Short mmCIF file of C-alpha atoms in Angstrom, two decimals:
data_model
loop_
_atom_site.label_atom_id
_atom_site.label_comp_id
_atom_site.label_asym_id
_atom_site.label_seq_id
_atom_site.Cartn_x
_atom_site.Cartn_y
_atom_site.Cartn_z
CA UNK A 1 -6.16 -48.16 -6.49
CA UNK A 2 -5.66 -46.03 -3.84
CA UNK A 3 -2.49 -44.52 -5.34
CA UNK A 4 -4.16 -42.91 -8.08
CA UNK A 5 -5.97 -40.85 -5.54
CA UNK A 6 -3.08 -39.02 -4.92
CA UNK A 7 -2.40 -37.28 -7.89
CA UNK A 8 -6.16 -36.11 -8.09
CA UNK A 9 -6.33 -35.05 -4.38
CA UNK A 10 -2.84 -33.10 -5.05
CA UNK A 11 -4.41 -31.36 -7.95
CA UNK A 12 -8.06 -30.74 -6.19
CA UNK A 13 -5.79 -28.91 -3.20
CA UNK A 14 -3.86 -27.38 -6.06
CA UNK A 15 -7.07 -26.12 -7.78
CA UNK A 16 -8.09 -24.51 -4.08
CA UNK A 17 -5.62 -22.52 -4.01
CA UNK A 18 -5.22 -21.35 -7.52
CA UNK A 19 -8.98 -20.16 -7.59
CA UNK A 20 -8.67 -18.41 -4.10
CA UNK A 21 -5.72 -16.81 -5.66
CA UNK A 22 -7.64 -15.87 -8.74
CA UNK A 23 -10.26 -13.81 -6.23
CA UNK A 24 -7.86 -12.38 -3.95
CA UNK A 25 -6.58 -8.60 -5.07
CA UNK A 26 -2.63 -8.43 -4.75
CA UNK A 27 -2.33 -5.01 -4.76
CA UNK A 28 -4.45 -4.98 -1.19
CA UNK A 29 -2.68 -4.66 1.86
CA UNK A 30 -4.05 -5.32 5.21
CA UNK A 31 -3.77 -2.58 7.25
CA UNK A 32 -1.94 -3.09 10.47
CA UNK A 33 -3.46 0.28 11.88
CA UNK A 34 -7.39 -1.64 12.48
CA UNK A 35 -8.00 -1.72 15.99
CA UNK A 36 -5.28 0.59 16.96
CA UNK A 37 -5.11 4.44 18.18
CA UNK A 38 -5.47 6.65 15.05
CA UNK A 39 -2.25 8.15 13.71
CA UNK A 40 -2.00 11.51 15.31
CA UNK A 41 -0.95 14.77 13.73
CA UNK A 42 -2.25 18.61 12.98
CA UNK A 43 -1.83 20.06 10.11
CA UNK A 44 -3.08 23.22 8.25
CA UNK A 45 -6.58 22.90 7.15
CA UNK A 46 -6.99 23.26 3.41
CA UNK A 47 -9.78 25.82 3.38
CA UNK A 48 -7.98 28.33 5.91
CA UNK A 49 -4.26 27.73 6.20
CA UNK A 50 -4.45 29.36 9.57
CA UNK A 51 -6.75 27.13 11.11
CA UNK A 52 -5.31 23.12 11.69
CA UNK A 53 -7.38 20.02 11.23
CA UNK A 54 -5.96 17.47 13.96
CA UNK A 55 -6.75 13.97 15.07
CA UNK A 56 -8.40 15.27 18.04
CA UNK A 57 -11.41 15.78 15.48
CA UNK A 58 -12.04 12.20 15.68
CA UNK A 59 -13.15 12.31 18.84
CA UNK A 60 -16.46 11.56 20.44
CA UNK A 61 -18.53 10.63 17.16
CA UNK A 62 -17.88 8.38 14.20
CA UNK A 63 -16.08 9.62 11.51
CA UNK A 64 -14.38 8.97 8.05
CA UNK A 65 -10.71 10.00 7.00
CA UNK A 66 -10.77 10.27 3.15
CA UNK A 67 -7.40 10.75 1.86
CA UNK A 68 -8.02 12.14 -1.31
CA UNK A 69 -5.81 14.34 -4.10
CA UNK A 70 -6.84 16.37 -7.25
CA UNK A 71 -4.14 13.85 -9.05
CA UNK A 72 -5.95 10.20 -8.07
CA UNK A 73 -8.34 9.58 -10.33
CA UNK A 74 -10.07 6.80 -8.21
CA UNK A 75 -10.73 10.60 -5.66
CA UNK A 76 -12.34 11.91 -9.06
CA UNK A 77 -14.72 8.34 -9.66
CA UNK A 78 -15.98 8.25 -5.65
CA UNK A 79 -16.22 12.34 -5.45
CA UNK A 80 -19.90 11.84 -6.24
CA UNK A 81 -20.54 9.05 -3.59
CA UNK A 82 -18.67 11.33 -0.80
CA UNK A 83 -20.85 14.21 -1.59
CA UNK A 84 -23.87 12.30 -1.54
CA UNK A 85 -22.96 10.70 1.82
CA UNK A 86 -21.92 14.06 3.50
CA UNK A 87 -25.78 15.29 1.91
CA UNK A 88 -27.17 12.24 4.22
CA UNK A 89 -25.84 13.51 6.94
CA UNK A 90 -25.05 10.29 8.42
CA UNK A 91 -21.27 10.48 9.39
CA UNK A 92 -18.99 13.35 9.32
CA UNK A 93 -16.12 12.95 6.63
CA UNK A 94 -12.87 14.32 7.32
CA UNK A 95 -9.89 14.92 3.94
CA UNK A 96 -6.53 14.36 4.33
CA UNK A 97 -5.49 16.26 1.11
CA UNK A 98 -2.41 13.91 0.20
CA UNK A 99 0.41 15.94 -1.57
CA UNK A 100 -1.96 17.84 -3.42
CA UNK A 101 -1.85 22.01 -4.77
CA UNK A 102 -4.06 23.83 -3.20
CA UNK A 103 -5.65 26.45 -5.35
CA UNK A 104 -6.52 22.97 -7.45
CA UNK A 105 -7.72 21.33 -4.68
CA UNK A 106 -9.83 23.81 -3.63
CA UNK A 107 -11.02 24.52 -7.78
CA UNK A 108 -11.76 21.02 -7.14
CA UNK A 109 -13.93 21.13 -4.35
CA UNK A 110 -15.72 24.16 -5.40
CA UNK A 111 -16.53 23.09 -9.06
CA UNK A 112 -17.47 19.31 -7.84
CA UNK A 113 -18.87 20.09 -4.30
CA UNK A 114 -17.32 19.91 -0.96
CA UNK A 115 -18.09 16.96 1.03
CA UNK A 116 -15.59 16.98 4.13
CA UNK A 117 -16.12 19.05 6.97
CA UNK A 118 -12.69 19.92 6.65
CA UNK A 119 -9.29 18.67 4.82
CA UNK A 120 -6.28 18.71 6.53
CA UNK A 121 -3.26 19.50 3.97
CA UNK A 122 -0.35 16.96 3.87
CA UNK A 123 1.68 18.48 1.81
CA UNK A 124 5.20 16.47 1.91
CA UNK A 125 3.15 13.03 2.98
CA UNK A 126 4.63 12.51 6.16
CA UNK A 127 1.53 12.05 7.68
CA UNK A 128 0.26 9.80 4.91
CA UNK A 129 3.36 7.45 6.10
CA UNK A 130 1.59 7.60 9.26
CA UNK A 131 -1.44 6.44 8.01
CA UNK A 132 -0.13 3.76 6.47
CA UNK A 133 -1.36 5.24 2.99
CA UNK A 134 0.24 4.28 -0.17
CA UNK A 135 -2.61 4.67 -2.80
CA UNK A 136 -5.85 7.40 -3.24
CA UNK A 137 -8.24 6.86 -2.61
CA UNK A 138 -8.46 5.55 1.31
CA UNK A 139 -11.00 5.81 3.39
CA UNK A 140 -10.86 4.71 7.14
CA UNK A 141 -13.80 4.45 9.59
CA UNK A 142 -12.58 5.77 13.15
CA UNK A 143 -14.44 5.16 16.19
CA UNK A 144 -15.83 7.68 18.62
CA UNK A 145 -12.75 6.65 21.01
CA UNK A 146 -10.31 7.69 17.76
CA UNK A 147 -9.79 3.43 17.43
CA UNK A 148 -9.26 3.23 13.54
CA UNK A 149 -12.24 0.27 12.88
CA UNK A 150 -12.05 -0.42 9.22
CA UNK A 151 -9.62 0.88 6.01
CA UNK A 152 -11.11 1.23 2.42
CA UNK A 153 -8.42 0.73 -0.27
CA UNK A 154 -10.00 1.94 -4.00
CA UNK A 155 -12.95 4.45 -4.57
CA UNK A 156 -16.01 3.92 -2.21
CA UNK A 157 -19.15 3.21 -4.01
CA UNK A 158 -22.78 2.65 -2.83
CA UNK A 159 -22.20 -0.95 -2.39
CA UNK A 160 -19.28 -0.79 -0.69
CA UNK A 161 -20.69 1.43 1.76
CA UNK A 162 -23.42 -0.86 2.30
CA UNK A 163 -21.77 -3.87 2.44
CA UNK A 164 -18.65 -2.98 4.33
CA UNK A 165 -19.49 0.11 6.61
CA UNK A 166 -22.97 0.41 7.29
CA UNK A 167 -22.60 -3.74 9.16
CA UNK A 168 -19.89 -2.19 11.48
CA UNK A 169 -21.63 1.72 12.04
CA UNK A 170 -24.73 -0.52 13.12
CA UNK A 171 -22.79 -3.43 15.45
CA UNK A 172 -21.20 0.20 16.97
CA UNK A 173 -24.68 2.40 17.19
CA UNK A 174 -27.28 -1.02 16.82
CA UNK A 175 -28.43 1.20 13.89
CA UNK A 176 -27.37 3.47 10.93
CA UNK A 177 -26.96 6.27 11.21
CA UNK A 178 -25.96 7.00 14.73
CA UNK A 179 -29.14 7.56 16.69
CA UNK A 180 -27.55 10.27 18.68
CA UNK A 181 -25.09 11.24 16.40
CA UNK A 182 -22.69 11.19 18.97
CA UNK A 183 -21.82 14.53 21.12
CA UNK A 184 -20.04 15.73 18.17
CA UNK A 185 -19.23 19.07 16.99
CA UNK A 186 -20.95 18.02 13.41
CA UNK A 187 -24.44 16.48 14.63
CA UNK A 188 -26.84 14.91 13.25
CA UNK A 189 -29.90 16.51 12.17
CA UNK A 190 -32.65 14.06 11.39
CA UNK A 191 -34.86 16.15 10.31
CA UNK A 192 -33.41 16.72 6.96
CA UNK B 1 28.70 23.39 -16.78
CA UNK B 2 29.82 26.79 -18.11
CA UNK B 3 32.85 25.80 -18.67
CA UNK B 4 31.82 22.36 -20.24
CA UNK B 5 29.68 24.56 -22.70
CA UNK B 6 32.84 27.03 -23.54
CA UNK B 7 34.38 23.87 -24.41
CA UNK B 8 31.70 22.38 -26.80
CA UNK B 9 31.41 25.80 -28.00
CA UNK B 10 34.26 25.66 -29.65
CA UNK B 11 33.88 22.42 -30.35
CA UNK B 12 30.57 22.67 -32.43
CA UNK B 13 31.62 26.21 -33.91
CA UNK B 14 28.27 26.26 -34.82
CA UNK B 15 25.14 28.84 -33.29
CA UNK B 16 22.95 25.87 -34.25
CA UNK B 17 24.90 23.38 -32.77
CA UNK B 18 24.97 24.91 -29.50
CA UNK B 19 21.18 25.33 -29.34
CA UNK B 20 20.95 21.60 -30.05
CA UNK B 21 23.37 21.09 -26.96
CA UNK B 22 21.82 23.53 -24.51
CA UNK B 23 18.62 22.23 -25.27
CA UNK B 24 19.73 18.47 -24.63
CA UNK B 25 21.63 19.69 -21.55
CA UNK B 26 18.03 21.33 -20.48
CA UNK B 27 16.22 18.26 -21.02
CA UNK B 28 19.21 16.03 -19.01
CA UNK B 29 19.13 18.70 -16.15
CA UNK B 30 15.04 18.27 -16.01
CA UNK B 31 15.27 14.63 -15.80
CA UNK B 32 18.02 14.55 -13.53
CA UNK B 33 16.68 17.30 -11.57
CA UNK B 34 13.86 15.07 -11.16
CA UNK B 35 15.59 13.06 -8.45
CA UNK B 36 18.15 14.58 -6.52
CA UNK B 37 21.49 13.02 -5.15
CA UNK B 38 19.99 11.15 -2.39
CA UNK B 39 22.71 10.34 0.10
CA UNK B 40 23.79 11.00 3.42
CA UNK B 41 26.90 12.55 4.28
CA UNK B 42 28.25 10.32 7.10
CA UNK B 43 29.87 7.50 4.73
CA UNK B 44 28.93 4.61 7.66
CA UNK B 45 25.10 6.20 8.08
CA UNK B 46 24.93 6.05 4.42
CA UNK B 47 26.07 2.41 3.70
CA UNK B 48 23.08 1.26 6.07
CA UNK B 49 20.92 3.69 4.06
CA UNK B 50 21.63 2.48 0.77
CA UNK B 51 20.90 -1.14 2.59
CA UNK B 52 17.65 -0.38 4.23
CA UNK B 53 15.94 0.94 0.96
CA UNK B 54 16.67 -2.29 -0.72
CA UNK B 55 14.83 -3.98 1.95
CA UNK B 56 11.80 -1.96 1.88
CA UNK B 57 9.19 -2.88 -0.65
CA UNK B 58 7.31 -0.18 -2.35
CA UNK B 59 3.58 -0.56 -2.29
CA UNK B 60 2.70 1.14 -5.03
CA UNK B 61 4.79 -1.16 -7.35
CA UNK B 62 5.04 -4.03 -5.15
CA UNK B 63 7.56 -5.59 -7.51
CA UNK B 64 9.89 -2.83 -7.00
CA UNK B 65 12.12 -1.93 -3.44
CA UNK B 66 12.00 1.82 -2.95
CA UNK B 67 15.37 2.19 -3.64
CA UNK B 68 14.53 1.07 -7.08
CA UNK B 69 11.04 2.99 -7.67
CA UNK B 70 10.25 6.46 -8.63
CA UNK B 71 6.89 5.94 -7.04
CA UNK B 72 6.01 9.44 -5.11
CA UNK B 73 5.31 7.56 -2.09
CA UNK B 74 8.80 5.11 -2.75
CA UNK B 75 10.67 8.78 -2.59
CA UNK B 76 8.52 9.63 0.80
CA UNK B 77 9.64 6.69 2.40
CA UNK B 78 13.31 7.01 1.50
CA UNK B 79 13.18 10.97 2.74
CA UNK B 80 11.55 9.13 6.24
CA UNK B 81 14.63 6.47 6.57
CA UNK B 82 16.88 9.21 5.97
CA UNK B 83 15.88 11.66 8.54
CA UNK B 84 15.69 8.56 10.76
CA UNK B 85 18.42 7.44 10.55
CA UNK B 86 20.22 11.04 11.17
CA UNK B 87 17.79 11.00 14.37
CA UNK B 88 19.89 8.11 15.36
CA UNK B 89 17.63 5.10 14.76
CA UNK B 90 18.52 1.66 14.68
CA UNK B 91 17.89 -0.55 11.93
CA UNK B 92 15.50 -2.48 13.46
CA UNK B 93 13.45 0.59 15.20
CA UNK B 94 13.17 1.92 11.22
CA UNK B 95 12.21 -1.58 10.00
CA UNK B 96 9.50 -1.47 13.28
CA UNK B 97 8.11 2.49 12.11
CA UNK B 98 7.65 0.61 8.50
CA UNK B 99 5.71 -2.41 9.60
CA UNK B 100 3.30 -0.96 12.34
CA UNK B 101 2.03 1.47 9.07
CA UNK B 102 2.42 -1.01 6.69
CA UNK B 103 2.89 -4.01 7.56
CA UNK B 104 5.03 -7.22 7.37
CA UNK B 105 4.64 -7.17 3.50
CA UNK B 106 6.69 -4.02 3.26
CA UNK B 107 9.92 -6.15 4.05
CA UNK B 108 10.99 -7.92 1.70
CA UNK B 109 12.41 -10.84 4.26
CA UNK B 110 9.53 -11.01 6.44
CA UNK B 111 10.29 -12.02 10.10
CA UNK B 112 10.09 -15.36 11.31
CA UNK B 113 6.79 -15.58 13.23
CA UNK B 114 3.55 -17.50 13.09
CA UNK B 115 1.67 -16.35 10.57
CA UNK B 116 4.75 -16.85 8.38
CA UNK B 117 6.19 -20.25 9.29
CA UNK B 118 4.45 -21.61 6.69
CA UNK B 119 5.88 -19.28 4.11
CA UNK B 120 9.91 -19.86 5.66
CA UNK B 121 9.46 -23.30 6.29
CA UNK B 122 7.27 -24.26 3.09
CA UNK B 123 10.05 -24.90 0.86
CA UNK B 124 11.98 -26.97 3.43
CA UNK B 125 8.81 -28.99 4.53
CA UNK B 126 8.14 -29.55 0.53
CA UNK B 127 11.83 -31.02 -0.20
CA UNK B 128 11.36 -33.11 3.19
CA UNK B 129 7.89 -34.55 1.65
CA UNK B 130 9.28 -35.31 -1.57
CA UNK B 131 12.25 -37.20 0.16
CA UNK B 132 10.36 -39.17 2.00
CA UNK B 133 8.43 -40.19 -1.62
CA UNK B 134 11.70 -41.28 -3.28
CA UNK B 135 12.69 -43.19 -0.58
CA UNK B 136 9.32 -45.03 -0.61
CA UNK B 137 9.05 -45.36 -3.98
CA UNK B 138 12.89 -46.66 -4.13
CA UNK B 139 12.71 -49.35 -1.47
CA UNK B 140 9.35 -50.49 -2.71
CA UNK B 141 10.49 -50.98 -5.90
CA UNK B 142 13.90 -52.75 -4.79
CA UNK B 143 13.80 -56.27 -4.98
CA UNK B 144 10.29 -56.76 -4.80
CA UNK B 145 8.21 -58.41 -8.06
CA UNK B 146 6.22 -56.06 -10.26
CA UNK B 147 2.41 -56.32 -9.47
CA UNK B 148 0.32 -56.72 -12.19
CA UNK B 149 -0.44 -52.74 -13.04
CA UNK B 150 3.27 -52.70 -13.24
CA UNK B 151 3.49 -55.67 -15.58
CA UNK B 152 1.07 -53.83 -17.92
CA UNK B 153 2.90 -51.07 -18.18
CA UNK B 154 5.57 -52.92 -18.64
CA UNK B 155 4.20 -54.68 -21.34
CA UNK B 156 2.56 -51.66 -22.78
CA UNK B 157 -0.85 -52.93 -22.63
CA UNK B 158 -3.67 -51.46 -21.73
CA UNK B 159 -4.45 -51.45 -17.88
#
């Protein structure tokens, strides 16, 4: 009886959806910013309040925006990772130092290493707003035009990096890292 | 204040009293210092205020409309709206600012667009469906003889 398909086929199409739904993370949100102009701003870099980080730094060469804070524990779990990566020397990593202190963010970086080749300090978040941010840690992955390509919500681990970056660093280079490094001001030394 | 303490002062009569009551006024003025009068000062620009934050979902609590939620970020975005709107922003041009950095999800009544006519016209689409069943069912039913599944149930026998 063809009837008492129904019912089962209703509750098959039911069962699709509730086990996509049981995979899918609610508290991810799609960034609207991939494929669109970075955010721009300038702000005083963390190190030397003097000096400004801006989002001219972006350009020419691949880079990472880590928006990290001495008060997000998920900063504290990936610290590791980002030093490690910024030891490869395979991509420079930028900080935006999300409405943070500074004398503990810089304790911070001195006592756990200092991965970014500078952190710009946003100290009442407007630029965070900009950036679409609402949780540490995020990590975007701007191309050498300063197109945003990809947004990391949650801690970056090894296999993350693998699975999610490295595929789109090689599609932009053909391999990982960048062969030339770009012309950046960072380079790439592959001897080390 | 002062004067409010001269007045329970006397009321108390009592040195210990009045440490209990300056220490629970400290403790009310910390956690009501924690979030400042948040208004504007133009009655009209603050009536749209007040309605924009309860628009705006927070991200961080995504249950929660900033105007509701504590969340650092929640207090961010209403200090954003408000100099906004003293700019002289429209409505919609903060509601545009919101969704190119966050997207549609930080509205709480998404606009009407593709990617969400499923999700406005869903509920209409699902009452239409199960119209269309009832009236099925109903006219098939009217008038016509029970087949024999029918009959069993009818009977209570096994099919």
């Amino acid at each position: 009886m063809w009837r008492y398909a129904i019912p089962v086929v209703l509750l098959a199409v039911l069962g699709v959806f509730l086990s996509r739904g049981l995979t899918l993370n609610p508290t991810y949100v799609p960034s609207p910013l991939i494929g669109k102009p970075a955010p721009e701003f300038n702000l005083p870099a963390l190190k030397d309040p003097s000096a400004t980080v801006g989002s001219d730094v972006f350009e020419g060469q691949l880079s990472l925006l880590n928006v990290w804070a001495t008060w997000c524990v998920g900063c504290r779990q990936e610290h590791g990772f980002l030093v490690e990566l910024a030891r490869s020397g395979g991509i420079p990593i930028y900080g935006l130092n999300w409405k943070d202190d500074r004398d503990t963010a810089l304790q911070w970086l001195d006592r756990l290493g200092d991965p970014y080749v500078a952190s710009a300090v946003d100290a009442d978040g407007g630029v965070a707003i900009d950036w679409g941010v609402y949780g540490a840690p995020e990590t975007f992955l701007i191309d050498t035009d300063g197109t945003v390509l990809y947004k990391h919500i949650a801690p970056l681990t090894a296999e993350i990096w693998r699975d999610r970056f490295v595929p789109i660093i090689t599609e932009k280079c053909g391999t990982f890292p960048c062969p030339q490094g770009g012309p950046g001001r960072q380079g790439f030394d592959q001897s080390e | 204040m002062s004067s409010f303490l001269t007045q329970f002062e006397i009321f108390a009569g009592s040195r210990i009293r009045l440490s209990f009551a300056l220490t629970a006024l400290t403790l009310l003025a910390v956690v009501g210092g924690a979030q400042p009068p948040e208004t504007l000062s133009d009655p009209a620009l603050d009536a749209r205020y007040q309605a924009l934050i309860r628009e705006v979902r927070c991200l961080v609590c995504q249950n929660q409309t900033i105007a509701d939620s504590n969340a650092d970020l929640a207090s961010d975005l209403r200090r954003e709206i408000r100099e906004m709107l003293v700019e002289g922003a429209s409505d919609g041009e903060i509601a545009d600012f919101l969704v190119a950095r966050y997207g549609d999800f930080v509205l709480y009544r998404p606009p009407l667009q593709p990617n969400t006519w499923a999700l406005w016209g869903g509920p209409a689409a699902m009452v239409l469906i199960g119209l269309i069943v009832f009236a099925r069912v109903m006219r098939s039913r009217s008038g016509q003889p029970l087949d024999d599944d029918e009959l069993d149930e009818e009977r209570g026998a096994m099919p």
